[in-house]
């Protein structure tokens, strides 16, 4: 039976840090669903459709053998319900600094209290991506800074137009 992993997030926008986690997770799962959160209570800069498009364009830089294992979808229900609806039981999240830990720890605990069969695993990105976050990308870009080392070309082109 093939192992399906779900990588949920806002991806507002997708960065090289996300892409690194996506590639690493393919050594753990047979199929990866990048699940883009359509949570209206979070104030996203980029619309859900544009975030999906940017992910689809950005993953084209991955090796072809990996691409066939990846799907990109949006979800707006409870994550654990979404995971179950995909017949999956594995959530993948990325860890950067210690500062990520508390939020991820709480989220994993909450998810486990809702469904004890769902496991979450954490992957660390390469150290050159440790300081990349979508939030900082947006701030640096707004103030005219160079973000070309942090985001794939489709994101760079998109942000330069807004
Ligand atoms: P969310 O709003 O759910 O935190 P994000 O798109 O910010 O969504 O992040 C999705 C996941 O990717 C999270 O687990 C986050 O810690 C991880 N992540 C984001 N950027 C990086 C990075 N540079 N290195 C490793 N993991 C990352």
PDB file of C-alpha atoms and ligand atoms in Angstrom:
ATOM      1  CA  UNK A   1       0.000   0.000   0.000  1.00  0.00           C
ATOM      2  CA  UNK A   2       1.423   3.396  -0.884  1.00  0.00           C
ATOM      3  CA  UNK A   3       2.131   5.856   1.902  1.00  0.00           C
ATOM      4  CA  UNK A   4       0.446   9.206   1.434  1.00  0.00           C
ATOM      5  CA  UNK A   5       1.781  12.254   3.260  1.00  0.00           C
ATOM      6  CA  UNK A   6       0.028  15.579   3.627  1.00  0.00           C
ATOM      7  CA  UNK A   7       2.129  18.760   3.795  1.00  0.00           C
ATOM      8  CA  UNK A   8      -0.256  21.474   4.972  1.00  0.00           C
ATOM      9  CA  UNK A   9       0.467  25.190   5.117  1.00  0.00           C
ATOM     10  CA  UNK A  10      -0.428  28.673   4.004  1.00  0.00           C
ATOM     11  CA  UNK A  11       2.306  28.923   1.345  1.00  0.00           C
ATOM     12  CA  UNK A  12       1.746  32.686   1.230  1.00  0.00           C
ATOM     13  CA  UNK A  13       3.976  32.501  -0.819  1.00  0.00           C
ATOM     14  CA  UNK A  14       5.881  29.240  -1.371  1.00  0.00           C
ATOM     15  CA  UNK A  15       9.622  29.670  -0.628  1.00  0.00           C
ATOM     16  CA  UNK A  16      12.821  27.674  -1.164  1.00  0.00           C
ATOM     17  CA  UNK A  17      12.345  26.475   2.442  1.00  0.00           C
ATOM     18  CA  UNK A  18       9.011  24.872   1.515  1.00  0.00           C
ATOM     19  CA  UNK A  19      10.494  23.368  -1.663  1.00  0.00           C
ATOM     20  CA  UNK A  20      13.302  21.820   0.370  1.00  0.00           C
ATOM     21  CA  UNK A  21      10.800  20.193   2.761  1.00  0.00           C
ATOM     22  CA  UNK A  22       8.735  18.957  -0.215  1.00  0.00           C
ATOM     23  CA  UNK A  23      11.761  17.277  -1.754  1.00  0.00           C
ATOM     24  CA  UNK A  24      12.918  15.763   1.539  1.00  0.00           C
ATOM     25  CA  UNK A  25       9.476  14.359   2.290  1.00  0.00           C
ATOM     26  CA  UNK A  26       9.584  12.345  -0.918  1.00  0.00           C
ATOM     27  CA  UNK A  27      12.176  10.091   0.696  1.00  0.00           C
ATOM     28  CA  UNK A  28       9.600   9.273   3.380  1.00  0.00           C
ATOM     29  CA  UNK A  29       6.309   8.991   1.458  1.00  0.00           C
ATOM     30  CA  UNK A  30       5.271   7.525  -1.885  1.00  0.00           C
ATOM     31  CA  UNK A  31       2.794  10.289  -2.602  1.00  0.00           C
ATOM     32  CA  UNK A  32       2.741  13.833  -1.276  1.00  0.00           C
ATOM     33  CA  UNK A  33      -0.240  16.146  -1.193  1.00  0.00           C
ATOM     34  CA  UNK A  34       0.674  19.783  -0.685  1.00  0.00           C
ATOM     35  CA  UNK A  35      -2.446  21.026   1.076  1.00  0.00           C
ATOM     36  CA  UNK A  36      -2.927  24.765   0.856  1.00  0.00           C
ATOM     37  CA  UNK A  37      -4.987  26.208   3.646  1.00  0.00           C
ATOM     38  CA  UNK A  38      -7.917  28.357   2.596  1.00  0.00           C
ATOM     39  CA  UNK A  39      -8.544  29.561   6.130  1.00  0.00           C
ATOM     40  CA  UNK A  40     -10.401  32.865   5.725  1.00  0.00           C
ATOM     41  CA  UNK A  41      -9.517  34.020   9.234  1.00  0.00           C
ATOM     42  CA  UNK A  42      -5.844  34.241   8.284  1.00  0.00           C
ATOM     43  CA  UNK A  43      -5.022  37.408   6.409  1.00  0.00           C
ATOM     44  CA  UNK A  44      -3.316  36.130   3.296  1.00  0.00           C
ATOM     45  CA  UNK A  45      -1.546  38.473   0.901  1.00  0.00           C
ATOM     46  CA  UNK A  46      -2.041  36.130  -2.042  1.00  0.00           C
ATOM     47  CA  UNK A  47      -5.372  34.573  -3.061  1.00  0.00           C
ATOM     48  CA  UNK A  48      -5.834  30.837  -2.746  1.00  0.00           C
ATOM     49  CA  UNK A  49      -5.866  30.354  -6.534  1.00  0.00           C
ATOM     50  CA  UNK A  50      -2.672  32.343  -7.017  1.00  0.00           C
ATOM     51  CA  UNK A  51      -0.979  30.422  -4.166  1.00  0.00           C
ATOM     52  CA  UNK A  52      -1.944  27.136  -5.845  1.00  0.00           C
ATOM     53  CA  UNK A  53      -0.671  28.379  -9.229  1.00  0.00           C
ATOM     54  CA  UNK A  54       2.618  29.549  -7.750  1.00  0.00           C
ATOM     55  CA  UNK A  55       3.191  26.166  -6.100  1.00  0.00           C
ATOM     56  CA  UNK A  56       2.361  24.324  -9.329  1.00  0.00           C
ATOM     57  CA  UNK A  57       4.794  26.507 -11.273  1.00  0.00           C
ATOM     58  CA  UNK A  58       7.525  26.364  -8.614  1.00  0.00           C
ATOM     59  CA  UNK A  59       7.583  22.586  -8.221  1.00  0.00           C
ATOM     60  CA  UNK A  60       8.387  22.279 -11.936  1.00  0.00           C
ATOM     61  CA  UNK A  61      12.027  22.832 -10.909  1.00  0.00           C
ATOM     62  CA  UNK A  62      12.021  19.501  -9.042  1.00  0.00           C
ATOM     63  CA  UNK A  63      13.264  16.302 -10.757  1.00  0.00           C
ATOM     64  CA  UNK A  64      10.609  14.759 -13.014  1.00  0.00           C
ATOM     65  CA  UNK A  65      10.568  11.501 -11.041  1.00  0.00           C
ATOM     66  CA  UNK A  66       9.473  13.516  -7.977  1.00  0.00           C
ATOM     67  CA  UNK A  67       6.851  15.561  -9.792  1.00  0.00           C
ATOM     68  CA  UNK A  68       4.724  12.530 -10.575  1.00  0.00           C
ATOM     69  CA  UNK A  69       4.401  11.862  -6.833  1.00  0.00           C
ATOM     70  CA  UNK A  70       3.102  15.329  -5.933  1.00  0.00           C
ATOM     71  CA  UNK A  71      -0.407  16.750  -5.917  1.00  0.00           C
ATOM     72  CA  UNK A  72      -1.370  20.286  -4.954  1.00  0.00           C
ATOM     73  CA  UNK A  73      -4.801  20.893  -3.429  1.00  0.00           C
ATOM     74  CA  UNK A  74      -6.632  23.426  -1.316  1.00  0.00           C
ATOM     75  CA  UNK A  75      -8.518  22.591   1.844  1.00  0.00           C
ATOM     76  CA  UNK A  76     -10.776  24.608   4.124  1.00  0.00           C
ATOM     77  CA  UNK A  77     -11.968  22.042   6.633  1.00  0.00           C
ATOM     78  CA  UNK A  78     -10.295  20.743   9.767  1.00  0.00           C
ATOM     79  CA  UNK A  79      -6.853  19.384   8.850  1.00  0.00           C
ATOM     80  CA  UNK A  80      -7.390  15.981  10.483  1.00  0.00           C
ATOM     81  CA  UNK A  81     -10.684  15.570   8.602  1.00  0.00           C
ATOM     82  CA  UNK A  82      -8.963  16.515   5.369  1.00  0.00           C
ATOM     83  CA  UNK A  83      -6.140  14.020   6.050  1.00  0.00           C
ATOM     84  CA  UNK A  84      -8.669  11.223   6.645  1.00  0.00           C
ATOM     85  CA  UNK A  85     -10.606  12.143   3.504  1.00  0.00           C
ATOM     86  CA  UNK A  86      -7.407  11.494   1.539  1.00  0.00           C
ATOM     87  CA  UNK A  87      -6.925   8.065   3.174  1.00  0.00           C
ATOM     88  CA  UNK A  88      -3.726   9.404   4.674  1.00  0.00           C
ATOM     89  CA  UNK A  89      -2.443   9.239   8.227  1.00  0.00           C
ATOM     90  CA  UNK A  90       0.754  11.229   8.011  1.00  0.00           C
ATOM     91  CA  UNK A  91       1.180  14.994   8.331  1.00  0.00           C
ATOM     92  CA  UNK A  92       4.509  16.538   7.394  1.00  0.00           C
ATOM     93  CA  UNK A  93       5.666  19.828   8.841  1.00  0.00           C
ATOM     94  CA  UNK A  94       8.945  21.695   8.638  1.00  0.00           C
ATOM     95  CA  UNK A  95      11.000  22.949  11.546  1.00  0.00           C
ATOM     96  CA  UNK A  96      13.353  25.876  11.426  1.00  0.00           C
ATOM     97  CA  UNK A  97      14.317  27.377  14.739  1.00  0.00           C
ATOM     98  CA  UNK A  98      13.291  26.612  18.294  1.00  0.00           C
ATOM     99  CA  UNK A  99      10.656  29.316  17.817  1.00  0.00           C
ATOM    100  CA  UNK A 100       8.674  26.980  15.528  1.00  0.00           C
ATOM    101  CA  UNK A 101       8.612  24.311  18.176  1.00  0.00           C
ATOM    102  CA  UNK A 102       5.938  25.558  20.561  1.00  0.00           C
ATOM    103  CA  UNK A 103       3.328  26.198  17.864  1.00  0.00           C
ATOM    104  CA  UNK A 104       4.044  22.896  16.144  1.00  0.00           C
ATOM    105  CA  UNK A 105       4.012  21.045  19.481  1.00  0.00           C
ATOM    106  CA  UNK A 106       0.575  22.462  20.347  1.00  0.00           C
ATOM    107  CA  UNK A 107      -0.827  21.813  16.901  1.00  0.00           C
ATOM    108  CA  UNK A 108       0.383  18.210  16.865  1.00  0.00           C
ATOM    109  CA  UNK A 109      -1.072  17.630  20.318  1.00  0.00           C
ATOM    110  CA  UNK A 110      -4.436  19.103  19.315  1.00  0.00           C
ATOM    111  CA  UNK A 111      -4.554  17.051  16.125  1.00  0.00           C
ATOM    112  CA  UNK A 112      -3.662  13.919  18.049  1.00  0.00           C
ATOM    113  CA  UNK A 113      -6.413  14.608  20.585  1.00  0.00           C
ATOM    114  CA  UNK A 114      -8.905  14.741  17.692  1.00  0.00           C
ATOM    115  CA  UNK A 115      -7.545  11.675  15.908  1.00  0.00           C
ATOM    116  CA  UNK A 116      -4.968   9.473  17.604  1.00  0.00           C
ATOM    117  CA  UNK A 117      -4.179   7.558  14.410  1.00  0.00           C
ATOM    118  CA  UNK A 118      -2.715  10.536  12.613  1.00  0.00           C
ATOM    119  CA  UNK A 119       1.036  10.914  12.987  1.00  0.00           C
ATOM    120  CA  UNK A 120       2.985  14.119  12.400  1.00  0.00           C
ATOM    121  CA  UNK A 121       6.609  14.088  11.385  1.00  0.00           C
ATOM    122  CA  UNK A 122       8.971  17.040  11.293  1.00  0.00           C
ATOM    123  CA  UNK A 123      11.678  17.596   8.747  1.00  0.00           C
ATOM    124  CA  UNK A 124      14.458  20.165   8.921  1.00  0.00           C
ATOM    125  CA  UNK A 125      15.301  22.160   5.862  1.00  0.00           C
ATOM    126  CA  UNK A 126      18.869  22.684   4.745  1.00  0.00           C
ATOM    127  CA  UNK A 127      20.578  25.287   6.940  1.00  0.00           C
ATOM    128  CA  UNK A 128      20.753  27.776   4.094  1.00  0.00           C
ATOM    129  CA  UNK A 129      16.957  27.983   4.264  1.00  0.00           C
ATOM    130  CA  UNK A 130      16.561  28.181   8.047  1.00  0.00           C
ATOM    131  CA  UNK A 131      15.928  31.900   8.068  1.00  0.00           C
ATOM    132  CA  UNK A 132      13.380  31.966   5.272  1.00  0.00           C
ATOM    133  CA  UNK A 133       9.764  32.555   6.194  1.00  0.00           C
ATOM    134  CA  UNK A 134       6.841  33.683   4.052  1.00  0.00           C
ATOM    135  CA  UNK A 135       6.137  36.462   6.544  1.00  0.00           C
ATOM    136  CA  UNK A 136       9.632  37.975   6.244  1.00  0.00           C
ATOM    137  CA  UNK A 137       9.604  37.558   2.474  1.00  0.00           C
ATOM    138  CA  UNK A 138       6.490  39.714   2.274  1.00  0.00           C
ATOM    139  CA  UNK A 139       7.938  42.377   4.569  1.00  0.00           C
ATOM    140  CA  UNK A 140      11.322  42.548   2.846  1.00  0.00           C
ATOM    141  CA  UNK A 141       9.657  42.689  -0.565  1.00  0.00           C
ATOM    142  CA  UNK A 142       7.286  45.463   0.548  1.00  0.00           C
ATOM    143  CA  UNK A 143      10.262  47.533   1.651  1.00  0.00           C
ATOM    144  CA  UNK A 144      12.078  46.991  -1.648  1.00  0.00           C
ATOM    145  CA  UNK A 145      14.605  44.392  -0.463  1.00  0.00           C
ATOM    146  CA  UNK A 146      16.048  41.558  -2.555  1.00  0.00           C
ATOM    147  CA  UNK A 147      14.261  38.235  -2.022  1.00  0.00           C
ATOM    148  CA  UNK A 148      15.650  36.426  -5.066  1.00  0.00           C
ATOM    149  CA  UNK A 149      17.669  33.960  -2.943  1.00  0.00           C
ATOM    150  CA  UNK A 150      14.603  32.965  -0.937  1.00  0.00           C
ATOM    151  CA  UNK A 151      11.789  32.355  -3.414  1.00  0.00           C
ATOM    152  CA  UNK A 152      11.473  30.538  -6.742  1.00  0.00           C
ATOM    153  CA  UNK A 153      11.324  32.597  -9.946  1.00  0.00           C
ATOM    154  CA  UNK A 154       7.523  32.360 -10.434  1.00  0.00           C
ATOM    155  CA  UNK A 155       7.025  33.902  -6.969  1.00  0.00           C
ATOM    156  CA  UNK A 156       9.592  36.614  -7.678  1.00  0.00           C
ATOM    157  CA  UNK A 157       7.819  37.519 -10.926  1.00  0.00           C
ATOM    158  CA  UNK A 158       4.403  37.454  -9.264  1.00  0.00           C
ATOM    159  CA  UNK A 159       5.431  39.655  -6.326  1.00  0.00           C
ATOM    160  CA  UNK A 160       7.154  42.162  -8.591  1.00  0.00           C
ATOM    161  CA  UNK A 161       3.773  42.813 -10.240  1.00  0.00           C
ATOM    162  CA  UNK A 162       1.792  43.522  -7.065  1.00  0.00           C
TER     163      UNK A 162
HETATM  164  P1  LIG B   1       1.456  27.735   8.345  1.00  0.00           P
HETATM  165  O1  LIG B   1       0.630  28.991   8.288  1.00  0.00           O
HETATM  166  O2  LIG B   1       0.617  26.483   8.432  1.00  0.00           O
HETATM  167  O3  LIG B   1       2.573  27.753   9.357  1.00  0.00           O
HETATM  168  P2  LIG B   1       3.518  28.031   6.304  1.00  0.00           P
HETATM  169  O4  LIG B   1       3.330  28.080   4.826  1.00  0.00           O
HETATM  170  O5  LIG B   1       4.098  29.240   6.957  1.00  0.00           O
HETATM  171  O6  LIG B   1       2.104  27.632   6.893  1.00  0.00           O
HETATM  172  O7  LIG B   1       4.449  26.799   6.686  1.00  0.00           O
HETATM  173  C1  LIG B   1       4.092  25.474   6.367  1.00  0.00           C
HETATM  174  C2  LIG B   1       5.098  24.529   6.981  1.00  0.00           C
HETATM  175  O8  LIG B   1       6.371  24.711   6.361  1.00  0.00           O
HETATM  176  C3  LIG B   1       5.340  24.752   8.480  1.00  0.00           C
HETATM  177  O9  LIG B   1       5.546  23.498   9.109  1.00  0.00           O
HETATM  178  C4  LIG B   1       6.603  25.584   8.512  1.00  0.00           C
HETATM  179  O10 LIG B   1       7.313  25.409   9.742  1.00  0.00           O
HETATM  180  C5  LIG B   1       7.358  24.977   7.336  1.00  0.00           C
HETATM  181  N1  LIG B   1       8.337  25.914   6.801  1.00  0.00           N
HETATM  182  C6  LIG B   1       8.135  27.133   6.278  1.00  0.00           C
HETATM  183  N2  LIG B   1       9.306  27.709   5.885  1.00  0.00           N
HETATM  184  C7  LIG B   1      10.276  26.794   6.187  1.00  0.00           C
HETATM  185  C8  LIG B   1      11.719  26.795   6.057  1.00  0.00           C
HETATM  186  N3  LIG B   1      12.371  27.842   5.581  1.00  0.00           N
HETATM  187  N4  LIG B   1      12.380  25.697   6.486  1.00  0.00           N
HETATM  188  C9  LIG B   1      11.702  24.642   7.013  1.00  0.00           C
HETATM  189  N5  LIG B   1      10.364  24.586   7.174  1.00  0.00           N
HETATM  190  C10 LIG B   1       9.660  25.646   6.764  1.00  0.00           C
END
